[in-house]
Amino acid sequence: MNLIAVSSHQPITAGDACQDPVLLNDWHVVGYATDFVEGTLYPVRLLERELVAWRSSDGQVHVWEDLCIHRGARLSKGWIKDDKVVCPYHGWRYNGEGACTLMPAAPDETPMKKARAFPCAAVERYGFVWVCLGTPAADIPVFPEWESERFMKVHSGPYVYEANGFRAVENFIDATHFPFVHAGLNGVMDNPDRLEPYTVEETASGLKSSEVRVFQPWGDARGTPLVAFYTYHTFRPLVGYFSKRTQAANAEGQPVTEHSDTFTTFFTVQALDATRSIVRVLASLDVDPRPSAEAVRERADVVFGQDKDIVETQRPERIPVELRYELHHRTDLMGQRYRTWLRNKGITYGVI
Ligand code: FES
Ligand SMILES: [Fe+2]
């Protein structure tokens, strides 16, 4: 245990897990807003830290270290009484501010000031609950279509990947696996796309690619052939995004219209630890005709299930950010740049 890194406001266990400031000071999705119902305690794992989440009667979601400062018992094994978290060991009660308000063995005494929970920053946005274990270095990444009424929004997942979170993100920003992993949906195995050269630039909001063109026989829930132009974006080490412009196509892969529809996907990864992840997805669609939300979710379940199956096989499990450990082709530019970007951010957790 690394006690040196533990400040007076952190639990004694904080030194055991991820120490990368870039990850600790970033926002991570730990659930859908609807997962957290008032009156229940929810254990949450993030970057090897054990947390407890609960919703108080004012609607606020709280996420704390899953640890009672008294004797280190797990608060998530306790319960909620009178809008306060009750520790299951000696019954200390903590209010929504994290302050202990009652020590049952001395009910007439005011609990000492240090009798406090260890709260993390927690915010609800885009239908997700986001947590920062340290001090937020930036706001939650912007999901560009969220405010626009033109787009229907569909959440899907959670998808549990028994895999490294960076491997999961890299798979999400990879266009050359479509004909093989998603054969018949996002590509054609017998006629894989030739990828034209594309560029990747580093912007204030992360890495961004130019358009990557592919043919998709069943490119979205409408089930019709499309030419798709993907723009990939990595907002954060564990939050990816693409915007896909699509044109109706014939079976030979040629567009039959000038009109473009738009389908975007916000891809979030909760790294449980270095080799286990939970993926949650938010899609937005401005397409004609509009599929049902159920059809969008069903298709996402198939596609991310296919991705999960392949990503779970990758070895080494931790993504190599040293480029020489794997082989990179010009068609892998986005993934290659993603790895270098992670390395330049000083990330050491979950990478080799
Ligand atoms: S360990 Fe929580 S009240 Fe004692
Ligand atoms: Fe995929």
Short mmCIF file of N, CA, C and O in Angstrom, two decimals, residues 85-202:
data_model
loop_
_atom_site.label_atom_id
_atom_site.label_comp_id
_atom_site.label_asym_id
_atom_site.label_seq_id
_atom_site.Cartn_x
_atom_site.Cartn_y
_atom_site.Cartn_z
N VAL A 85 -27.11 7.64 5.32
CA VAL A 85 -26.47 6.34 5.12
C VAL A 85 -26.08 5.78 6.48
O VAL A 85 -25.40 6.47 7.27
N VAL A 86 -26.50 4.57 6.76
CA VAL A 86 -26.17 3.93 8.03
C VAL A 86 -25.08 2.89 7.79
O VAL A 86 -25.25 1.98 6.98
N CYS A 87 -23.96 3.03 8.50
CA CYS A 87 -22.88 2.04 8.39
C CYS A 87 -23.34 0.75 9.07
O CYS A 87 -23.91 0.78 10.16
N PRO A 88 -23.09 -0.40 8.40
CA PRO A 88 -23.61 -1.65 8.94
C PRO A 88 -22.84 -2.17 10.17
O PRO A 88 -23.28 -3.12 10.82
N TYR A 89 -21.70 -1.54 10.50
CA TYR A 89 -20.88 -2.11 11.58
C TYR A 89 -21.29 -1.58 12.95
O TYR A 89 -21.73 -2.34 13.82
N HIS A 90 -21.22 -0.26 13.15
CA HIS A 90 -21.60 0.30 14.45
C HIS A 90 -22.71 1.34 14.32
O HIS A 90 -22.98 2.07 15.27
N GLY A 91 -23.28 1.40 13.11
CA GLY A 91 -24.48 2.20 12.93
C GLY A 91 -24.28 3.70 12.81
O GLY A 91 -25.25 4.47 12.90
N TRP A 92 -23.06 4.16 12.60
CA TRP A 92 -22.88 5.60 12.40
C TRP A 92 -23.72 6.03 11.19
O TRP A 92 -23.80 5.31 10.18
N ARG A 93 -24.28 7.22 11.29
CA ARG A 93 -25.14 7.73 10.22
C ARG A 93 -24.51 8.95 9.57
O ARG A 93 -24.05 9.85 10.27
N TYR A 94 -24.56 8.98 8.23
CA TYR A 94 -23.97 10.09 7.46
C TYR A 94 -25.05 10.76 6.63
O TYR A 94 -25.80 10.09 5.92
N ASN A 95 -25.10 12.07 6.70
CA ASN A 95 -26.11 12.81 5.92
C ASN A 95 -25.60 13.10 4.50
O ASN A 95 -24.49 12.72 4.12
N GLY A 96 -26.41 13.79 3.72
CA GLY A 96 -26.08 14.06 2.32
C GLY A 96 -24.83 14.90 2.14
O GLY A 96 -24.23 14.90 1.06
N GLU A 97 -24.41 15.61 3.17
CA GLU A 97 -23.15 16.36 3.09
C GLU A 97 -21.96 15.47 3.45
O GLU A 97 -20.81 15.93 3.43
N GLY A 98 -22.25 14.24 3.85
CA GLY A 98 -21.17 13.34 4.23
C GLY A 98 -20.79 13.45 5.70
O GLY A 98 -19.85 12.79 6.15
N ALA A 99 -21.51 14.25 6.46
CA ALA A 99 -21.17 14.42 7.88
C ALA A 99 -21.87 13.36 8.72
O ALA A 99 -23.04 13.04 8.49
N CYS A 100 -21.14 12.84 9.71
CA CYS A 100 -21.75 11.88 10.64
C CYS A 100 -22.66 12.67 11.60
O CYS A 100 -22.24 13.66 12.20
N THR A 101 -23.90 12.21 11.70
CA THR A 101 -24.86 12.93 12.57
C THR A 101 -25.22 12.12 13.80
O THR A 101 -25.86 12.64 14.71
N LEU A 102 -24.86 10.86 13.81
CA LEU A 102 -25.21 10.02 14.97
C LEU A 102 -24.21 8.88 15.13
O LEU A 102 -23.92 8.16 14.18
N MET A 103 -23.71 8.74 16.38
CA MET A 103 -22.95 7.54 16.75
C MET A 103 -23.79 6.85 17.81
O MET A 103 -23.88 7.32 18.95
N PRO A 104 -24.45 5.75 17.44
CA PRO A 104 -25.45 5.17 18.35
C PRO A 104 -24.90 4.79 19.73
O PRO A 104 -25.67 4.77 20.70
N ALA A 105 -23.61 4.52 19.84
CA ALA A 105 -23.06 4.15 21.16
C ALA A 105 -22.94 5.37 22.07
O ALA A 105 -22.71 5.22 23.28
N ALA A 106 -23.08 6.56 21.50
CA ALA A 106 -23.04 7.79 22.30
C ALA A 106 -24.03 8.77 21.68
O ALA A 106 -23.65 9.80 21.14
N PRO A 107 -25.31 8.44 21.77
CA PRO A 107 -26.32 9.18 21.00
C PRO A 107 -26.48 10.64 21.42
O PRO A 107 -27.00 11.44 20.64
N ASP A 108 -26.03 10.99 22.61
CA ASP A 108 -26.19 12.38 23.07
C ASP A 108 -25.00 13.25 22.69
O ASP A 108 -25.03 14.46 22.90
N GLU A 109 -23.96 12.64 22.17
CA GLU A 109 -22.77 13.43 21.83
C GLU A 109 -22.83 13.88 20.37
O GLU A 109 -23.31 13.16 19.51
N THR A 110 -22.29 15.07 20.12
CA THR A 110 -22.14 15.52 18.74
C THR A 110 -20.93 14.81 18.14
O THR A 110 -19.83 14.90 18.71
N PRO A 111 -21.10 14.11 17.04
CA PRO A 111 -19.96 13.41 16.44
C PRO A 111 -18.83 14.38 16.10
O PRO A 111 -19.08 15.54 15.76
N MET A 112 -17.61 13.91 16.22
CA MET A 112 -16.46 14.79 15.95
C MET A 112 -16.44 15.18 14.47
O MET A 112 -16.96 14.48 13.61
N LYS A 113 -15.80 16.32 14.20
CA LYS A 113 -15.78 16.87 12.83
C LYS A 113 -15.17 15.91 11.82
O LYS A 113 -15.52 15.89 10.65
N LYS A 114 -14.21 15.13 12.28
CA LYS A 114 -13.51 14.23 11.34
C LYS A 114 -14.36 13.02 10.97
O LYS A 114 -13.96 12.24 10.10
N ALA A 115 -15.47 12.84 11.63
CA ALA A 115 -16.34 11.71 11.31
C ALA A 115 -17.12 12.06 10.05
O ALA A 115 -18.24 12.58 10.11
N ARG A 116 -16.49 11.82 8.91
CA ARG A 116 -17.07 12.22 7.63
C ARG A 116 -16.90 11.10 6.60
O ARG A 116 -15.95 10.33 6.66
N ALA A 117 -17.80 11.08 5.65
CA ALA A 117 -17.62 10.22 4.48
C ALA A 117 -16.59 10.87 3.57
O ALA A 117 -16.17 12.01 3.79
N PHE A 118 -16.17 10.14 2.53
CA PHE A 118 -15.21 10.66 1.55
C PHE A 118 -15.94 10.85 0.23
O PHE A 118 -16.02 9.93 -0.59
N PRO A 119 -16.50 12.02 -0.01
CA PRO A 119 -17.30 12.19 -1.23
C PRO A 119 -16.45 12.41 -2.48
O PRO A 119 -15.37 13.00 -2.41
N CYS A 120 -16.95 11.95 -3.61
CA CYS A 120 -16.36 12.26 -4.92
C CYS A 120 -17.30 13.24 -5.61
O CYS A 120 -18.50 13.27 -5.33
N ALA A 121 -16.76 14.00 -6.55
CA ALA A 121 -17.62 14.86 -7.36
C ALA A 121 -18.52 13.95 -8.21
O ALA A 121 -18.04 12.99 -8.82
N ALA A 122 -19.81 14.24 -8.23
CA ALA A 122 -20.76 13.43 -9.00
C ALA A 122 -21.79 14.34 -9.66
O ALA A 122 -22.32 15.24 -9.02
N VAL A 123 -22.04 14.09 -10.94
CA VAL A 123 -22.93 14.94 -11.73
C VAL A 123 -23.75 14.05 -12.65
O VAL A 123 -23.24 13.05 -13.15
N GLU A 124 -24.99 14.43 -12.90
CA GLU A 124 -25.80 13.74 -13.91
C GLU A 124 -25.81 14.55 -15.18
O GLU A 124 -26.08 15.75 -15.15
N ARG A 125 -25.48 13.90 -16.29
CA ARG A 125 -25.57 14.59 -17.57
C ARG A 125 -25.76 13.56 -18.69
O ARG A 125 -25.15 12.51 -18.67
N TYR A 126 -26.58 13.93 -19.66
CA TYR A 126 -26.91 13.06 -20.81
C TYR A 126 -27.52 11.72 -20.36
O TYR A 126 -27.33 10.69 -21.02
N GLY A 127 -28.18 11.73 -19.21
CA GLY A 127 -28.78 10.48 -18.73
C GLY A 127 -27.78 9.53 -18.10
O GLY A 127 -28.11 8.38 -17.82
N PHE A 128 -26.57 10.00 -17.84
CA PHE A 128 -25.55 9.21 -17.16
C PHE A 128 -25.18 9.87 -15.84
O PHE A 128 -25.32 11.08 -15.68
N VAL A 129 -24.64 9.07 -14.93
CA VAL A 129 -24.01 9.62 -13.73
C VAL A 129 -22.50 9.58 -13.93
O VAL A 129 -21.94 8.53 -14.28
N TRP A 130 -21.88 10.75 -13.76
CA TRP A 130 -20.44 10.90 -13.96
C TRP A 130 -19.77 11.15 -12.61
O TRP A 130 -20.31 11.88 -11.78
N VAL A 131 -18.59 10.57 -12.45
CA VAL A 131 -17.85 10.71 -11.19
C VAL A 131 -16.42 11.12 -11.48
O VAL A 131 -15.82 10.68 -12.48
N CYS A 132 -15.89 11.99 -10.63
CA CYS A 132 -14.46 12.32 -10.69
C CYS A 132 -13.86 11.98 -9.34
O CYS A 132 -14.34 12.44 -8.30
N LEU A 133 -12.80 11.17 -9.37
CA LEU A 133 -12.18 10.71 -8.12
C LEU A 133 -11.26 11.78 -7.52
O LEU A 133 -10.97 11.76 -6.33
N GLY A 134 -10.77 12.68 -8.37
CA GLY A 134 -9.85 13.71 -7.89
C GLY A 134 -10.50 15.07 -7.97
O GLY A 134 -11.63 15.28 -7.53
N THR A 135 -9.78 16.00 -8.58
CA THR A 135 -10.29 17.36 -8.79
C THR A 135 -10.51 17.53 -10.28
O THR A 135 -9.55 17.41 -11.06
N PRO A 136 -11.74 17.78 -10.73
CA PRO A 136 -11.99 17.81 -12.18
C PRO A 136 -11.08 18.81 -12.90
O PRO A 136 -11.04 19.99 -12.55
N ALA A 137 -10.37 18.31 -13.91
CA ALA A 137 -9.48 19.18 -14.68
C ALA A 137 -10.24 19.90 -15.79
O ALA A 137 -9.77 20.90 -16.31
N ALA A 138 -11.41 19.40 -16.14
CA ALA A 138 -12.22 19.99 -17.21
C ALA A 138 -13.66 19.59 -16.95
O ALA A 138 -13.93 18.74 -16.10
N ASP A 139 -14.57 20.19 -17.71
CA ASP A 139 -15.97 19.81 -17.57
C ASP A 139 -16.19 18.45 -18.24
O ASP A 139 -15.31 17.93 -18.95
N ILE A 140 -17.37 17.91 -18.05
CA ILE A 140 -17.75 16.67 -18.73
C ILE A 140 -17.71 16.91 -20.24
O ILE A 140 -18.09 18.00 -20.70
N PRO A 141 -17.23 15.96 -21.03
CA PRO A 141 -17.14 16.22 -22.47
C PRO A 141 -18.51 16.53 -23.07
O PRO A 141 -19.53 16.01 -22.63
N VAL A 142 -18.50 17.36 -24.08
CA VAL A 142 -19.75 17.80 -24.71
C VAL A 142 -20.24 16.75 -25.70
O VAL A 142 -19.48 16.30 -26.56
N PHE A 143 -21.47 16.34 -25.54
CA PHE A 143 -22.11 15.50 -26.54
C PHE A 143 -22.87 16.45 -27.48
O PHE A 143 -23.90 17.03 -27.10
N PRO A 144 -22.35 16.67 -28.67
CA PRO A 144 -22.81 17.82 -29.47
C PRO A 144 -24.30 17.82 -29.80
O PRO A 144 -24.91 18.88 -29.90
N GLU A 145 -24.91 16.65 -29.94
CA GLU A 145 -26.31 16.61 -30.40
C GLU A 145 -27.32 16.65 -29.26
O GLU A 145 -28.53 16.66 -29.50
N TRP A 146 -26.84 16.64 -28.03
CA TRP A 146 -27.76 16.48 -26.90
C TRP A 146 -28.87 17.52 -26.87
O TRP A 146 -30.03 17.22 -26.63
N GLU A 147 -28.51 18.77 -27.15
CA GLU A 147 -29.50 19.85 -27.03
C GLU A 147 -30.39 19.96 -28.27
O GLU A 147 -31.39 20.67 -28.24
N SER A 148 -30.04 19.29 -29.35
CA SER A 148 -30.76 19.47 -30.60
C SER A 148 -31.98 18.56 -30.68
O SER A 148 -31.87 17.33 -30.58
N GLU A 149 -33.13 19.15 -30.90
CA GLU A 149 -34.37 18.39 -30.99
C GLU A 149 -34.45 17.57 -32.28
O GLU A 149 -35.25 16.65 -32.39
N ARG A 150 -33.63 17.92 -33.24
CA ARG A 150 -33.65 17.19 -34.51
C ARG A 150 -33.27 15.73 -34.32
O ARG A 150 -33.61 14.86 -35.12
N PHE A 151 -32.49 15.47 -33.28
CA PHE A 151 -31.93 14.13 -33.10
C PHE A 151 -32.71 13.34 -32.06
O PHE A 151 -32.96 13.84 -30.95
N MET A 152 -33.08 12.12 -32.39
CA MET A 152 -33.61 11.24 -31.36
C MET A 152 -32.42 10.66 -30.60
O MET A 152 -31.36 10.43 -31.18
N LYS A 153 -32.57 10.46 -29.30
CA LYS A 153 -31.46 9.98 -28.46
C LYS A 153 -31.82 8.60 -27.93
O LYS A 153 -32.95 8.40 -27.46
N VAL A 154 -30.88 7.69 -28.01
CA VAL A 154 -31.13 6.33 -27.53
C VAL A 154 -29.94 5.85 -26.72
O VAL A 154 -28.81 5.80 -27.23
N HIS A 155 -30.19 5.50 -25.47
CA HIS A 155 -29.14 4.88 -24.65
C HIS A 155 -29.14 3.38 -24.90
O HIS A 155 -30.21 2.78 -25.07
N SER A 156 -27.97 2.79 -24.89
CA SER A 156 -27.91 1.33 -24.92
C SER A 156 -26.79 0.85 -24.00
O SER A 156 -25.98 1.63 -23.53
N GLY A 157 -26.79 -0.46 -23.77
CA GLY A 157 -25.88 -1.05 -22.81
C GLY A 157 -26.62 -1.27 -21.49
O GLY A 157 -27.83 -1.17 -21.45
N PRO A 158 -25.91 -1.56 -20.41
CA PRO A 158 -24.46 -1.63 -20.32
C PRO A 158 -23.91 -2.90 -20.97
O PRO A 158 -24.57 -3.93 -20.97
N TYR A 159 -22.72 -2.76 -21.53
CA TYR A 159 -22.01 -3.89 -22.11
C TYR A 159 -20.76 -4.13 -21.26
O TYR A 159 -19.91 -3.25 -21.16
N VAL A 160 -20.70 -5.29 -20.63
CA VAL A 160 -19.54 -5.61 -19.79
C VAL A 160 -18.48 -6.24 -20.68
O VAL A 160 -18.72 -7.28 -21.29
N TYR A 161 -17.36 -5.59 -20.80
CA TYR A 161 -16.23 -6.13 -21.56
C TYR A 161 -15.22 -6.66 -20.54
O TYR A 161 -14.75 -5.88 -19.70
N GLU A 162 -14.91 -7.92 -20.66
CA GLU A 162 -13.82 -8.46 -19.82
C GLU A 162 -12.53 -8.07 -20.52
O GLU A 162 -11.79 -8.91 -21.04
N ALA A 163 -12.28 -6.79 -20.56
CA ALA A 163 -11.18 -6.26 -21.38
C ALA A 163 -10.80 -4.88 -20.89
O ALA A 163 -11.54 -4.22 -20.16
N ASN A 164 -9.66 -4.47 -21.35
CA ASN A 164 -9.08 -3.16 -21.05
C ASN A 164 -9.93 -2.04 -21.69
O ASN A 164 -10.33 -2.13 -22.84
N GLY A 165 -10.15 -0.98 -20.95
CA GLY A 165 -10.99 0.10 -21.44
C GLY A 165 -10.42 0.81 -22.65
O GLY A 165 -11.16 1.25 -23.54
N PHE A 166 -9.09 0.94 -22.71
CA PHE A 166 -8.49 1.62 -23.87
C PHE A 166 -8.59 0.74 -25.12
O PHE A 166 -8.76 1.25 -26.23
N ARG A 167 -8.48 -0.57 -24.92
CA ARG A 167 -8.71 -1.49 -26.06
C ARG A 167 -10.14 -1.32 -26.57
O ARG A 167 -10.40 -1.37 -27.78
N ALA A 168 -11.08 -1.15 -25.65
CA ALA A 168 -12.49 -0.98 -26.05
C ALA A 168 -12.67 0.31 -26.85
O ALA A 168 -13.35 0.33 -27.88
N VAL A 169 -12.05 1.40 -26.39
CA VAL A 169 -12.16 2.67 -27.12
C VAL A 169 -11.49 2.56 -28.48
O VAL A 169 -12.03 3.00 -29.50
N GLU A 170 -10.32 1.94 -28.52
CA GLU A 170 -9.62 1.84 -29.80
C GLU A 170 -10.44 1.03 -30.81
O GLU A 170 -10.49 1.37 -32.00
N ASN A 171 -11.12 0.02 -30.34
CA ASN A 171 -11.99 -0.76 -31.23
C ASN A 171 -13.12 0.12 -31.77
O ASN A 171 -13.52 0.02 -32.95
N PHE A 172 -13.62 1.01 -30.92
CA PHE A 172 -14.73 1.89 -31.33
C PHE A 172 -14.32 2.88 -32.42
O PHE A 172 -15.15 3.30 -33.22
N ILE A 173 -13.03 3.23 -32.46
CA ILE A 173 -12.58 4.23 -33.45
C ILE A 173 -11.84 3.57 -34.61
O ILE A 173 -11.02 4.20 -35.27
N ASP A 174 -12.14 2.29 -34.85
CA ASP A 174 -11.43 1.49 -35.85
C ASP A 174 -12.40 1.15 -36.98
O ASP A 174 -13.42 0.48 -36.73
N ALA A 175 -12.12 1.59 -38.18
CA ALA A 175 -13.05 1.36 -39.30
C ALA A 175 -12.73 0.11 -40.10
O ALA A 175 -13.55 -0.32 -40.92
N THR A 176 -11.57 -0.50 -39.90
CA THR A 176 -11.22 -1.62 -40.78
C THR A 176 -11.70 -2.98 -40.24
O THR A 176 -11.52 -3.99 -40.91
N HIS A 177 -12.29 -2.99 -39.05
CA HIS A 177 -12.81 -4.28 -38.55
C HIS A 177 -14.25 -4.53 -39.01
O HIS A 177 -14.76 -5.63 -38.86
N PHE A 178 -14.89 -3.52 -39.58
CA PHE A 178 -16.32 -3.66 -39.91
C PHE A 178 -16.64 -4.89 -40.77
O PHE A 178 -17.55 -5.65 -40.44
N PRO A 179 -15.92 -5.11 -41.89
CA PRO A 179 -16.32 -6.22 -42.77
C PRO A 179 -16.16 -7.60 -42.11
O PRO A 179 -16.76 -8.57 -42.59
N PHE A 180 -15.37 -7.67 -41.04
CA PHE A 180 -15.08 -8.97 -40.43
C PHE A 180 -15.86 -9.18 -39.15
O PHE A 180 -16.58 -10.18 -38.99
N VAL A 181 -15.77 -8.23 -38.22
CA VAL A 181 -16.47 -8.38 -36.94
C VAL A 181 -17.98 -8.13 -37.12
O VAL A 181 -18.80 -8.74 -36.45
N HIS A 182 -18.33 -7.23 -38.03
CA HIS A 182 -19.75 -6.89 -38.23
C HIS A 182 -20.17 -7.24 -39.67
O HIS A 182 -20.88 -6.47 -40.33
N ALA A 183 -19.73 -8.40 -40.13
CA ALA A 183 -20.03 -8.81 -41.51
C ALA A 183 -21.53 -8.83 -41.75
O ALA A 183 -22.29 -9.35 -40.93
N GLY A 184 -21.95 -8.23 -42.85
CA GLY A 184 -23.37 -8.20 -43.19
C GLY A 184 -24.11 -7.02 -42.58
O GLY A 184 -25.24 -6.73 -42.96
N LEU A 185 -23.50 -6.37 -41.60
CA LEU A 185 -24.10 -5.19 -40.97
C LEU A 185 -23.33 -3.94 -41.40
O LEU A 185 -23.80 -3.13 -42.19
N ASN A 186 -22.11 -3.82 -40.84
CA ASN A 186 -21.32 -2.62 -41.08
C ASN A 186 -20.30 -2.78 -42.20
O ASN A 186 -19.53 -1.86 -42.47
N GLY A 187 -20.28 -3.95 -42.82
CA GLY A 187 -19.34 -4.18 -43.91
C GLY A 187 -19.64 -5.50 -44.59
O GLY A 187 -20.54 -6.24 -44.18
N VAL A 188 -18.87 -5.79 -45.65
CA VAL A 188 -19.08 -7.00 -46.44
C VAL A 188 -17.78 -7.79 -46.42
O VAL A 188 -16.76 -7.32 -46.92
N MET A 189 -17.82 -9.00 -45.86
CA MET A 189 -16.57 -9.74 -45.69
C MET A 189 -15.90 -10.07 -47.02
O MET A 189 -14.68 -10.02 -47.13
N ASP A 190 -16.70 -10.39 -48.02
CA ASP A 190 -16.12 -10.77 -49.32
C ASP A 190 -15.69 -9.56 -50.14
O ASP A 190 -15.09 -9.72 -51.20
N ASN A 191 -16.02 -8.40 -49.67
CA ASN A 191 -15.69 -7.19 -50.42
C ASN A 191 -15.36 -6.04 -49.44
O ASN A 191 -16.09 -5.05 -49.37
N PRO A 192 -14.27 -6.22 -48.68
CA PRO A 192 -13.97 -5.20 -47.67
C PRO A 192 -13.64 -3.85 -48.30
O PRO A 192 -13.16 -3.79 -49.43
N ASP A 193 -13.92 -2.81 -47.56
CA ASP A 193 -13.63 -1.46 -48.06
C ASP A 193 -12.13 -1.25 -48.20
O ASP A 193 -11.36 -1.64 -47.33
N ARG A 194 -11.75 -0.62 -49.29
CA ARG A 194 -10.37 -0.07 -49.37
C ARG A 194 -10.42 1.28 -48.70
O ARG A 194 -11.18 2.14 -49.12
N LEU A 195 -9.58 1.47 -47.71
CA LEU A 195 -9.64 2.75 -46.99
C LEU A 195 -8.75 3.78 -47.67
O LEU A 195 -7.55 3.57 -47.84
N GLU A 196 -9.38 4.88 -48.04
CA GLU A 196 -8.60 6.00 -48.57
C GLU A 196 -7.83 6.63 -47.40
O GLU A 196 -8.25 6.53 -46.25
N PRO A 197 -6.71 7.27 -47.69
CA PRO A 197 -5.97 7.95 -46.62
C PRO A 197 -6.86 8.98 -45.93
O PRO A 197 -7.69 9.63 -46.58
N TYR A 198 -6.73 9.06 -44.61
CA TYR A 198 -7.46 10.08 -43.85
C TYR A 198 -6.48 10.74 -42.90
O TYR A 198 -5.36 10.26 -42.72
N THR A 199 -6.91 11.82 -42.30
CA THR A 199 -6.01 12.55 -41.40
C THR A 199 -6.59 12.54 -39.99
O THR A 199 -7.78 12.33 -39.78
N VAL A 200 -5.72 12.78 -39.02
CA VAL A 200 -6.13 12.90 -37.62
C VAL A 200 -5.46 14.15 -37.07
O VAL A 200 -4.25 14.33 -37.22
N GLU A 201 -6.27 15.02 -36.46
CA GLU A 201 -5.67 16.21 -35.85
C GLU A 201 -6.00 16.24 -34.37
O GLU A 201 -7.01 15.70 -33.93
N GLU A 202 -5.11 16.88 -33.61
CA GLU A 202 -5.36 17.04 -32.19
C GLU A 202 -6.04 18.39 -31.99
O GLU A 202 -5.49 19.43 -32.34
#
